[in-house]
Coordinates of C-alpha atoms and ligand atoms in Angstrom, one line a residue:
Chain C
M1 CA -36.0 30.0 -31.2
S2 CA -33.4 30.7 -28.5
E3 CA -30.7 33.2 -28.8
N4 CA -27.6 32.2 -30.8
M5 CA -24.4 31.5 -28.8
N6 CA -20.8 32.5 -29.6
I7 CA -18.5 29.5 -29.3
N8 CA -14.7 29.7 -29.6
L9 CA -13.4 26.5 -31.1
K10 CA -10.0 25.1 -30.9
V11 CA -9.9 22.3 -33.5
W12 CA -7.2 19.7 -34.3
R13 CA -6.1 20.0 -37.9
Q14 CA -3.9 17.3 -39.4
P15 CA -3.7 16.8 -43.2
S16 CA -2.9 13.0 -42.9
D17 CA -1.3 10.4 -40.8
Q18 CA 2.0 11.3 -42.4
N19 CA 1.9 14.9 -41.4
T20 CA 2.0 16.5 -37.9
G21 CA -1.0 18.3 -36.8
S22 CA -1.8 21.4 -34.8
F23 CA -4.8 23.4 -33.3
E24 CA -6.6 26.1 -35.3
T25 CA -9.0 28.5 -33.5
Y26 CA -12.4 29.5 -35.0
K27 CA -15.4 31.5 -33.9
V28 CA -18.8 30.1 -34.6
Q29 CA -22.3 31.3 -33.9
A30 CA -24.6 28.4 -33.1
S31 CA -28.2 27.9 -31.9
P32 CA -28.4 26.1 -28.5
D33 CA -30.8 23.7 -30.2
M34 CA -28.2 22.5 -32.7
S35 CA -26.4 19.2 -32.2
F36 CA -22.6 19.4 -31.9
L37 CA -22.2 18.0 -35.4
E38 CA -24.6 20.7 -36.8
M39 CA -22.5 23.3 -35.2
M40 CA -19.5 21.7 -36.9
D41 CA -21.4 21.9 -40.2
V42 CA -21.9 25.6 -39.6
L43 CA -18.1 25.9 -39.0
N44 CA -17.4 24.0 -42.3
E45 CA -19.7 26.2 -44.3
Q46 CA -17.9 29.2 -42.9
I47 CA -14.5 27.7 -43.7
I48 CA -15.6 26.8 -47.3
E49 CA -17.0 30.3 -47.9
E50 CA -13.6 31.7 -46.9
G51 CA -12.0 29.3 -49.4
G52 CA -10.4 27.0 -46.8
E53 CA -10.3 23.3 -46.3
P54 CA -13.3 22.0 -44.2
V55 CA -12.7 20.1 -41.1
A56 CA -13.0 16.3 -41.7
F57 CA -15.0 14.5 -39.1
D58 CA -16.9 11.2 -39.0
H59 CA -20.7 10.9 -38.8
D60 CA -23.4 8.9 -40.4
C61 CA -26.8 8.3 -38.7
R62 CA -26.8 11.3 -36.5
E63 CA -29.2 9.6 -34.2
G64 CA -26.8 7.8 -31.8
I65 CA -26.9 4.3 -33.3
C66 CA -24.2 3.9 -35.9
G67 CA -21.0 4.6 -33.9
M68 CA -19.4 6.8 -36.5
C69 CA -19.2 10.2 -34.8
S70 CA -16.2 10.6 -32.5
M71 CA -14.4 13.7 -31.2
V72 CA -12.9 14.4 -27.8
I73 CA -14.6 17.5 -26.6
N74 CA -12.8 19.4 -23.8
G75 CA -11.0 16.2 -22.8
R76 CA -14.0 13.9 -22.9
P77 CA -15.0 11.6 -25.7
H78 CA -18.5 12.5 -27.0
G79 CA -18.4 15.6 -24.8
P80 CA -19.5 16.4 -21.2
K81 CA -22.8 14.5 -21.0
Q82 CA -23.2 10.9 -19.9
G83 CA -24.6 8.3 -22.2
V84 CA -24.8 10.3 -25.4
T85 CA -22.9 10.3 -28.7
T86 CA -21.4 13.5 -30.2
C87 CA -24.3 13.6 -32.7
Q88 CA -26.8 13.6 -29.8
L89 CA -25.0 16.3 -27.8
H90 CA -26.6 19.7 -28.0
M91 CA -25.1 23.1 -27.9
R92 CA -27.2 23.9 -24.9
S93 CA -24.7 21.8 -22.9
F94 CA -22.3 24.7 -23.4
S95 CA -22.5 28.4 -22.5
D96 CA -22.3 31.5 -24.6
G97 CA -18.6 32.5 -25.0
D98 CA -17.2 29.0 -24.1
T99 CA -13.9 27.9 -25.5
V100 CA -14.3 24.3 -26.7
V101 CA -11.3 22.1 -27.6
V102 CA -12.0 19.4 -30.2
E103 CA -9.5 16.6 -30.7
P104 CA -9.6 13.2 -32.5
W105 CA -9.6 9.9 -30.6
R106 CA -5.9 9.5 -29.8
A107 CA -4.6 5.9 -29.8
S108 CA -1.7 4.4 -31.6
A109 CA -4.1 1.7 -32.9
F110 CA -6.4 4.4 -34.3
P111 CA -4.2 6.4 -36.8
V112 CA -5.5 9.8 -37.8
I113 CA -6.9 9.8 -41.4
K114 CA -7.5 13.5 -41.5
D115 CA -8.3 16.1 -38.8
L116 CA -10.9 14.5 -36.4
S117 CA -11.4 11.4 -38.4
V118 CA -9.4 8.3 -37.3
D119 CA -9.1 4.8 -38.8
R120 CA -11.0 2.4 -36.5
G121 CA -10.2 -0.6 -38.7
A122 CA -8.5 -2.3 -35.8
F123 CA -12.0 -2.8 -34.3
D124 CA -13.2 -4.5 -37.5
R125 CA -10.1 -6.8 -37.5
I126 CA -10.9 -7.8 -33.9
I127 CA -14.5 -8.6 -34.8
A128 CA -13.3 -10.5 -37.9
A129 CA -11.0 -12.5 -35.7
G130 CA -13.9 -14.0 -33.6
G131 CA -16.8 -11.6 -32.9
Y132 CA -19.3 -13.7 -34.9
V133 CA -21.3 -16.9 -34.7
S134 CA -21.4 -19.4 -37.5
V135 CA -24.8 -20.5 -38.7
N136 CA -25.9 -23.2 -41.2
T137 CA -27.6 -22.1 -44.3
G138 CA -30.9 -23.6 -45.3
N139 CA -34.4 -22.8 -44.0
A140 CA -34.7 -20.1 -41.5
V141 CA -35.3 -21.6 -38.0
D142 CA -38.2 -20.5 -36.0
A143 CA -37.1 -17.4 -34.0
N144 CA -38.2 -18.8 -30.6
S145 CA -37.1 -22.4 -31.0
V146 CA -34.1 -21.9 -28.8
L147 CA -35.2 -20.9 -25.3
I148 CA -33.1 -18.2 -23.5
P149 CA -34.0 -17.1 -20.0
K150 CA -35.2 -13.5 -19.9
D151 CA -32.5 -12.1 -17.6
T152 CA -29.7 -13.8 -19.7
A153 CA -31.2 -12.3 -22.9
D154 CA -31.3 -8.9 -21.2
K155 CA -27.7 -9.1 -20.2
A156 CA -26.7 -10.2 -23.7
F157 CA -28.7 -7.4 -25.1
E158 CA -27.1 -4.8 -22.8
A159 CA -23.7 -5.9 -24.1
A160 CA -24.9 -6.0 -27.7
T161 CA -25.8 -2.3 -27.6
C162 CA -22.1 -1.4 -28.1
I163 CA -22.0 0.6 -31.3
G164 CA -18.2 0.2 -31.8
C165 CA -17.5 3.9 -31.6
G166 CA -14.2 3.6 -29.8
A167 CA -14.9 6.2 -27.0
C168 CA -13.7 3.6 -24.5
V169 CA -10.3 3.4 -26.2
S170 CA -10.1 7.2 -26.4
A171 CA -11.0 7.7 -22.7
C172 CA -8.7 5.1 -21.4
K173 CA -5.3 6.3 -20.2
N174 CA -3.8 3.1 -21.7
A175 CA -5.9 3.3 -24.9
S176 CA -7.2 -0.2 -24.0
A177 CA -10.0 -1.8 -26.1
M178 CA -11.1 -4.2 -23.3
L179 CA -14.6 -2.7 -22.9
F180 CA -15.3 -3.1 -26.6
V181 CA -13.9 -6.6 -26.8
G182 CA -15.6 -7.5 -23.4
A183 CA -18.9 -6.3 -24.7
K184 CA -18.8 -8.6 -27.7
V185 CA -17.4 -11.6 -25.8
T186 CA -20.0 -11.2 -23.1
Q187 CA -22.9 -11.0 -25.5
L188 CA -21.9 -14.1 -27.5
S189 CA -20.8 -16.2 -24.5
L190 CA -24.2 -15.7 -22.8
L191 CA -26.2 -17.0 -25.8
P192 CA -26.6 -20.6 -26.9
Q193 CA -25.7 -19.6 -30.4
G194 CA -22.3 -18.4 -29.2
Q195 CA -21.3 -21.6 -27.4
A196 CA -19.7 -23.5 -30.3
E197 CA -16.9 -20.9 -30.8
R198 CA -16.9 -19.7 -27.2
E199 CA -13.3 -20.5 -26.4
S200 CA -11.6 -20.0 -29.7
R201 CA -13.5 -16.7 -30.1
V202 CA -12.1 -15.1 -26.9
V203 CA -8.6 -16.2 -27.6
A204 CA -8.6 -15.0 -31.2
M205 CA -10.2 -11.6 -30.3
V206 CA -7.7 -11.0 -27.5
N207 CA -4.7 -12.0 -29.7
Q208 CA -5.9 -9.6 -32.3
M209 CA -6.5 -6.8 -29.7
D210 CA -2.9 -7.2 -28.5
A211 CA -1.5 -7.3 -32.0
E212 CA -3.3 -4.0 -32.9
G213 CA -1.3 -2.2 -30.2
F214 CA -4.1 -1.4 -27.7
G215 CA -2.9 -1.0 -24.1
A216 CA -3.7 -3.4 -21.2
C217 CA -6.5 -2.7 -18.7
T218 CA -5.8 -0.9 -15.4
N219 CA -9.4 -1.1 -14.3
T220 CA -9.7 2.7 -14.0
G221 CA -13.3 2.6 -15.2
A222 CA -12.9 5.6 -17.6
C223 CA -14.2 3.5 -20.5
A224 CA -17.5 2.6 -18.9
A225 CA -17.9 6.1 -17.5
E226 CA -17.6 7.6 -21.0
C227 CA -19.3 4.9 -23.1
P228 CA -22.4 6.4 -24.8
K229 CA -24.2 3.1 -24.5
E230 CA -23.2 2.7 -20.8
I231 CA -21.7 -0.7 -21.3
P232 CA -20.8 -1.8 -17.7
L233 CA -17.3 -2.5 -16.4
S234 CA -18.4 -6.1 -15.6
V235 CA -18.0 -7.1 -19.2
I236 CA -14.3 -6.7 -18.7
A237 CA -14.4 -9.1 -15.7
T238 CA -16.3 -11.5 -18.0
L239 CA -13.7 -11.1 -20.7
N240 CA -10.9 -11.8 -18.1
R241 CA -12.7 -14.9 -16.9
E242 CA -13.6 -16.2 -20.4
Y243 CA -10.0 -15.7 -21.6
T244 CA -8.4 -17.2 -18.6
S245 CA -10.5 -20.3 -18.6
A246 CA -10.1 -20.8 -22.3
K247 CA -6.3 -20.6 -21.9
L248 CA -6.2 -22.9 -18.9
K249 CA -8.1 -25.4 -21.0
G250 CA -5.3 -25.3 -23.5
R251 CA -6.9 -23.0 -26.2
Chain F
M1 CA 4.3 -24.9 -18.8
K2 CA 3.0 -24.1 -22.3
L3 CA -0.5 -24.0 -20.7
L4 CA 0.7 -21.0 -18.6
S5 CA 2.8 -19.1 -21.1
F6 CA -0.2 -16.8 -21.7
L7 CA 0.6 -15.2 -18.3
F8 CA 3.7 -13.7 -19.9
T9 CA 2.7 -13.1 -23.5
S10 CA -0.8 -11.6 -23.4
S11 CA -2.1 -8.4 -21.9
I12 CA -4.7 -10.2 -19.8
G13 CA -2.1 -12.7 -18.6
R14 CA 0.3 -10.0 -17.5
K15 CA -2.6 -8.4 -15.6
L16 CA -3.3 -11.7 -13.9
I17 CA 0.3 -11.8 -12.7
M18 CA -0.2 -8.3 -11.3
A19 CA -3.4 -9.3 -9.5
L20 CA -2.0 -12.6 -8.1
T21 CA 1.3 -11.1 -6.9
G22 CA -0.5 -8.0 -5.6
L23 CA -3.0 -10.1 -3.5
F24 CA -0.1 -12.2 -2.2
L25 CA 1.7 -9.0 -1.2
C26 CA -1.6 -7.9 0.6
L27 CA -1.5 -11.1 2.6
F28 CA 2.2 -10.5 3.4
L29 CA 1.3 -7.0 4.7
V30 CA -1.1 -8.5 7.2
V31 CA 1.4 -11.0 8.5
H32 CA 4.1 -8.3 8.6
L33 CA 1.9 -5.9 10.5
I34 CA 0.7 -8.4 13.1
G35 CA 4.4 -9.3 13.8
N36 CA 5.4 -5.7 14.0
L37 CA 2.7 -4.9 16.6
Q38 CA 5.1 -6.5 19.1
L39 CA 7.2 -3.4 18.8
F40 CA 4.6 -1.7 21.0
K41 CA 5.4 -4.0 23.9
A42 CA 7.5 -2.5 26.7
D43 CA 9.5 -5.7 27.3
G44 CA 12.8 -4.4 26.1
G45 CA 12.2 -6.2 22.8
Y46 CA 12.0 -9.7 24.2
A47 CA 8.9 -10.8 22.1
F48 CA 9.9 -8.9 19.0
N49 CA 13.5 -10.0 18.9
H50 CA 12.4 -13.6 19.5
Y51 CA 10.0 -13.2 16.6
A52 CA 12.7 -11.7 14.3
W53 CA 15.0 -14.6 15.1
F54 CA 12.2 -17.1 14.3
M55 CA 11.3 -15.3 11.0
T56 CA 14.9 -15.3 9.8
S57 CA 15.9 -18.8 10.8
N58 CA 12.8 -21.1 10.3
P59 CA 13.4 -23.0 7.1
L60 CA 9.8 -22.8 6.0
I61 CA 9.6 -19.1 6.6
K62 CA 12.9 -18.6 4.9
T63 CA 11.6 -20.4 1.8
V64 CA 8.4 -18.2 1.8
S65 CA 10.6 -15.1 2.2
W66 CA 12.5 -15.9 -1.0
G67 CA 9.1 -16.4 -2.7
L68 CA 8.1 -13.0 -1.4
Y69 CA 11.2 -11.3 -2.7
A70 CA 10.5 -12.9 -6.1
M71 CA 6.8 -11.7 -6.0
I72 CA 7.9 -8.1 -5.2
I73 CA 10.3 -8.1 -8.1
L74 CA 7.9 -9.8 -10.5
H75 CA 5.1 -7.3 -9.5
A76 CA 7.4 -4.3 -9.8
V77 CA 9.0 -5.4 -13.1
K78 CA 5.7 -6.4 -14.8
G79 CA 4.0 -3.2 -13.4
I80 CA 6.7 -1.0 -14.9
Y81 CA 6.6 -2.9 -18.2
L82 CA 2.8 -2.6 -18.4
A83 CA 3.0 1.1 -17.6
M84 CA 5.6 1.7 -20.4
N85 CA 3.6 -0.4 -22.9
N86 CA 0.4 1.4 -22.0
R87 CA 2.1 4.7 -22.7
K88 CA 3.1 3.5 -26.1
A89 CA -0.5 2.7 -26.9
R90 CA -1.1 6.4 -26.9
Q91 CA 1.9 8.1 -28.6
A92 CA 0.1 11.4 -29.4
R93 CA -1.1 12.9 -26.1
Y94 CA -4.3 14.8 -25.6
E95 CA -4.2 18.6 -25.3
V96 CA -7.0 18.6 -22.7
S97 CA -7.5 15.4 -20.7
A98 CA -10.3 15.2 -18.2
G99 CA -9.2 12.0 -16.3
S100 CA -10.7 13.2 -13.0
A101 CA -14.2 13.3 -14.7
N102 CA -14.2 9.5 -15.3
S103 CA -11.6 7.8 -13.0
S104 CA -10.0 7.9 -9.6
W105 CA -6.6 9.5 -9.0
S106 CA -5.1 6.3 -7.6
S107 CA -6.1 4.3 -10.6
R108 CA -4.3 6.8 -12.9
N109 CA -1.1 6.8 -10.8
M110 CA -0.5 3.1 -9.9
A111 CA 3.0 3.0 -11.5
I112 CA 4.1 6.2 -9.7
L113 CA 2.7 5.0 -6.4
G114 CA 4.2 1.6 -6.9
S115 CA 7.6 3.1 -7.7
I116 CA 7.5 5.1 -4.4
I117 CA 6.7 1.8 -2.6
F118 CA 9.6 0.1 -4.4
I119 CA 12.1 2.7 -3.4
F120 CA 10.7 2.5 0.1
I121 CA 11.1 -1.2 0.2
G122 CA 14.8 -0.7 -0.7
I123 CA 15.3 1.9 2.0
H124 CA 13.4 -0.2 4.6
M125 CA 15.4 -3.4 3.9
G126 CA 18.6 -1.4 4.0
D127 CA 17.7 0.0 7.4
F128 CA 16.7 -3.2 9.1
W129 CA 17.0 -6.4 7.0
R130 CA 20.5 -5.8 5.8
E131 CA 21.6 -4.6 9.3
Y132 CA 20.1 -7.6 11.0
K133 CA 21.5 -10.1 8.6
F134 CA 24.9 -8.7 7.7
G135 CA 25.5 -5.6 9.7
D136 CA 28.1 -5.5 12.5
E137 CA 26.8 -2.5 14.3
I138 CA 23.7 -4.2 15.7
T139 CA 23.8 -4.6 19.5
W140 CA 22.8 -7.7 21.4
R141 CA 20.6 -8.3 24.5
S142 CA 20.3 -11.2 26.9
Y143 CA 16.7 -11.7 28.3
T144 CA 15.3 -13.8 31.1
Q145 CA 11.7 -14.4 31.6
D146 CA 10.2 -15.7 34.9
Y147 CA 7.7 -18.5 34.4
N148 CA 5.5 -17.5 37.3
T149 CA 5.4 -13.7 36.9
Q150 CA 6.0 -13.6 33.2
A151 CA 8.3 -10.6 34.0
V152 CA 11.1 -10.0 31.6
T153 CA 14.5 -8.6 32.6
W154 CA 17.3 -7.9 30.2
T155 CA 20.9 -6.7 30.0
E156 CA 23.1 -5.5 27.2
Y157 CA 25.2 -8.5 25.9
T158 CA 28.6 -8.4 24.2
P159 CA 28.7 -11.1 21.5
V160 CA 31.8 -13.2 21.0
E161 CA 33.3 -13.9 17.5
G162 CA 30.8 -15.9 15.5
Q163 CA 28.1 -15.5 18.2
K164 CA 24.9 -17.4 17.5
I165 CA 21.4 -16.4 18.6
Y166 CA 20.0 -18.9 21.1
A167 CA 17.2 -19.5 23.6
K168 CA 17.0 -22.1 26.4
D169 CA 15.0 -23.1 29.4
I170 CA 16.6 -22.2 32.7
E171 CA 15.7 -22.8 36.3
G172 CA 12.2 -21.2 36.8
G173 CA 12.1 -19.5 33.4
H174 CA 13.4 -19.0 29.9
M175 CA 16.3 -17.1 28.5
L176 CA 17.1 -15.6 25.1
V177 CA 20.3 -14.1 23.7
A178 CA 19.5 -12.3 20.5
K179 CA 20.4 -9.5 18.1
D180 CA 18.5 -6.4 19.3
L181 CA 16.5 -5.4 16.3
Y182 CA 14.0 -3.7 18.6
S183 CA 16.5 -1.1 19.7
E184 CA 17.6 -0.7 16.1
V185 CA 14.1 0.2 15.2
Y186 CA 13.6 2.6 18.2
D187 CA 16.9 4.4 17.4
A188 CA 15.9 4.8 13.8
F189 CA 12.4 6.1 14.6
R190 CA 13.7 8.8 17.0
Q191 CA 15.0 10.6 13.9
P192 CA 12.1 12.7 12.4
W193 CA 13.3 12.5 8.8
I194 CA 13.2 8.7 8.8
V195 CA 9.7 8.8 10.4
W196 CA 8.5 11.2 7.6
I197 CA 9.9 8.9 4.9
Y198 CA 8.0 6.0 6.5
V199 CA 4.7 7.9 6.9
L200 CA 4.7 9.3 3.4
S201 CA 5.5 5.9 1.9
M202 CA 2.6 4.4 3.8
L203 CA 0.4 7.2 2.3
A204 CA 1.5 6.0 -1.1
L205 CA 0.8 2.4 -0.2
A206 CA -2.7 3.5 1.0
F207 CA -3.5 5.1 -2.3
H208 CA -2.0 2.1 -4.2
L209 CA -4.3 -0.3 -2.3
L210 CA -7.3 2.0 -2.5
H211 CA -7.4 1.2 -6.2
G212 CA -5.3 -2.0 -6.3
F213 CA -7.3 -4.2 -3.8
Q214 CA -10.6 -4.2 -5.6
S215 CA -8.9 -4.0 -9.0
A216 CA -7.3 -7.3 -8.5
F217 CA -10.7 -9.0 -8.1
Q218 CA -11.9 -7.4 -11.4
T219 CA -8.7 -8.7 -13.1
L220 CA -9.5 -12.2 -11.7
G221 CA -12.9 -12.0 -13.3
I222 CA -14.9 -11.4 -10.2
N223 CA -17.5 -8.7 -10.6
H224 CA -20.9 -9.4 -9.3
P225 CA -23.7 -7.0 -8.1
S226 CA -23.9 -8.8 -4.7
Y227 CA -20.2 -9.5 -4.0
S228 CA -18.4 -6.5 -5.5
P229 CA -19.8 -3.9 -3.0
I230 CA -18.4 -6.2 -0.2
I231 CA -15.0 -6.5 -1.9
Q232 CA -14.9 -2.7 -2.4
F233 CA -15.8 -2.1 1.2
I234 CA -13.1 -4.5 2.4
G235 CA -10.6 -3.0 0.0
R236 CA -11.2 0.5 1.3
A237 CA -10.9 -0.6 4.9
F238 CA -7.7 -2.6 4.1
A239 CA -6.2 0.4 2.3
I240 CA -6.8 2.7 5.3
L241 CA -6.2 0.4 8.2
V242 CA -3.1 -1.5 7.1
P243 CA -0.9 1.5 6.2
L244 CA -2.2 3.3 9.2
G245 CA -1.1 0.4 11.4
F246 CA 2.4 0.5 9.9
A247 CA 2.7 4.3 10.1
A248 CA 1.6 4.2 13.8
I249 CA 4.9 2.4 14.7
P250 CA 7.3 5.2 13.8
L251 CA 4.9 7.9 14.9
Y252 CA 4.5 6.2 18.3
V253 CA 8.3 5.9 18.8
L254 CA 8.9 9.5 17.7
F255 CA 6.2 11.0 19.9
Q256 CA 6.3 8.7 22.9
Ligands
HEM301 C1 3.4 -4.2 -0.7 C2 3.5 -3.7 -1.8 C3 2.4 -3.8 -2.9 C4 1.1 -4.3 -2.9 C5 0.4 -4.9 -1.7 C6 0.6 -4.1 -4.2 C7 -0.7 -4.5 -4.6 C8 -1.2 -4.3 -5.8 C9 -2.5 -4.7 -6.3 C10 -3.5 -5.6 -5.5 C11 -2.6 -4.3 -7.6 C12 -3.9 -4.5 -8.4 C13 -3.6 -5.6 -9.5 C14 -4.7 -5.5 -10.6 O1 -5.1 -4.4 -11.0 O2 -5.1 -6.6 -11.0 C15 -1.5 -3.6 -7.9 C16 -1.3 -3.0 -9.2 C17 -0.1 -2.4 -9.6 N1 1.1 -2.3 -8.8 FE1 1.3 -2.9 -6.9 N2 1.5 -3.5 -5.0 C18 2.7 -3.3 -4.2 C19 3.9 -2.8 -4.7 C20 4.1 -2.4 -5.9 C21 5.4 -2.0 -6.4 C22 6.7 -2.0 -5.6 C23 5.3 -1.6 -7.7 C24 6.5 -1.1 -8.5 C25 6.5 -0.4 -9.4 C26 3.9 -1.7 -8.0 C27 3.3 -1.4 -9.3 C28 2.0 -1.6 -9.6 C29 1.4 -1.2 -10.8 C30 2.1 -0.4 -12.0 C31 0.1 -1.7 -10.8 C32 -1.0 -1.4 -11.9 C33 -0.9 -2.4 -13.0 C34 -2.0 -2.1 -14.0 O3 -3.1 -2.3 -13.7 O4 -1.6 -1.7 -15.1 N3 3.2 -2.2 -6.9 N4 -0.6 -3.6 -6.9
SF4_302 S1 -18.0 -0.2 -25.5 FE1 -19.1 1.8 -25.5 S2 -17.4 3.3 -25.9 FE2 -16.6 1.3 -26.4 S3 -17.0 1.1 -28.6 FE3 -18.8 0.1 -27.6 S4 -20.3 1.8 -27.4 FE4 -18.3 2.8 -27.9
FES303 S1 -23.4 9.8 -36.2 FE1 -24.2 7.7 -35.8 S2 -23.8 7.6 -33.6 FE2 -23.3 9.6 -34.0

């Protein structure tokens, strides 16, 4: 086991959306082998022992696939490493004695529920608006009866790896959701199963995205740079193209 | 018209307007720069003043000019509107923000850079466009060009009440009586503070284009592993060469 490290934490505390929040500072001893969330667990045990209110934060799988963990760490969603979620970030990415500032995703469309936990229901409503394919019930079709070229399947799969975490929104200076929406629109517009609703889908999803109060895209590229699944910026170009052609066709 | 209403009501539509007007403005910059290169000619302003007259009197060019003014205003108004709306999308700001870790400086400052350009356009049009069209301080010159030697001679000319610019063929050559915008430009650029305003504004334009040129293609849905590197290369070259060309004019006059 490696030596424990001393970490100075500055954590955003906010009782609810209705209250204003502020930063609290804490000192934590953590092993470099701990994940960032395990370090937060240590902090919470410490706070509970002292009779305080533990820090609320989202997490579930802790293996980088569910998209629940969030946290902006020193100004960067999911912390300083590329292509990892907060749950997969290890304390060895920091140094002994570091001060680490932890904030929630900040976007008007993601109201704070408590402390570091935000309401990402806006994403669910965008998916509900059109991020699906309709299938007939009945016997299951043979999995390979619809042929899809390998490179198309690969591209669709790449876009499908989005875990809906919202880091793209949190990184964007405009709190834009274009990378998230672009990923889903790209995935479904590439596949034969997605063709029936191709045009109505993109219009409905963009309408919902605008209604939720996300910003517009300035193409800064911050979203793709911070995305833990490394969804490429090209999905936004695809979204622009799909949306414009659907609109020009009168959708 | 209903088919195009999305350009004004959706986030992607508004960005399409930015991209289309922005690229039109890029095209204008090229035309404007090529025309202005005639300021480097040591012909007393014969070529340049002839060109200025053509650009302000030709009916087709005049129509395109009004289109251009509309494009500038549309681009600026929509740009500022987008920037304000985008700010509203994040009401609570971050304590620490590490923008430089994930995006370019230009891309994060498009509205500030654009506003500098907008103010510059106002100053620039006040300096020359307003003076040329409506000012009464502008001087006149009369030129004659010899057909055989192509040599140009000129004299100062005192316009009469309601004087019109004109050109005509004369025995063995061509003559032009025109407002002397050329000297107006040279007089302005002999003042260092004006030159610095121009040079700094061109720096802002360079940074605006460094992000803007390639960004417009992404907005139009063009992002391809084979073509995007070419677009990015052209964008960078454009963003450096065009503002440099414009800035060279006042610097040349000041230091000649
Ligand atoms: C000759 C002058 C100008 C040229 C050639 C130009 C060009 C461009 C281009 C090509 C873009 C990229 C569009 C896109 O991302 O799709 C852009 C974006 C932008 N321009 Fe300009 N522009 C000029 C003047 C201005 C002015 C006067 C303003 C006034 C405020 C302005 C404000 C903006 C803003 C705010 C954006 C970013 C919009 C966004 O992505 O959110 N620009 N410009
Ligand atoms: S695009 Fe990337 S950053 Fe955005 S929600 Fe999906 S996985 Fe998260
Ligand atoms: S907790 Fe599931 S991705 Fe981090």
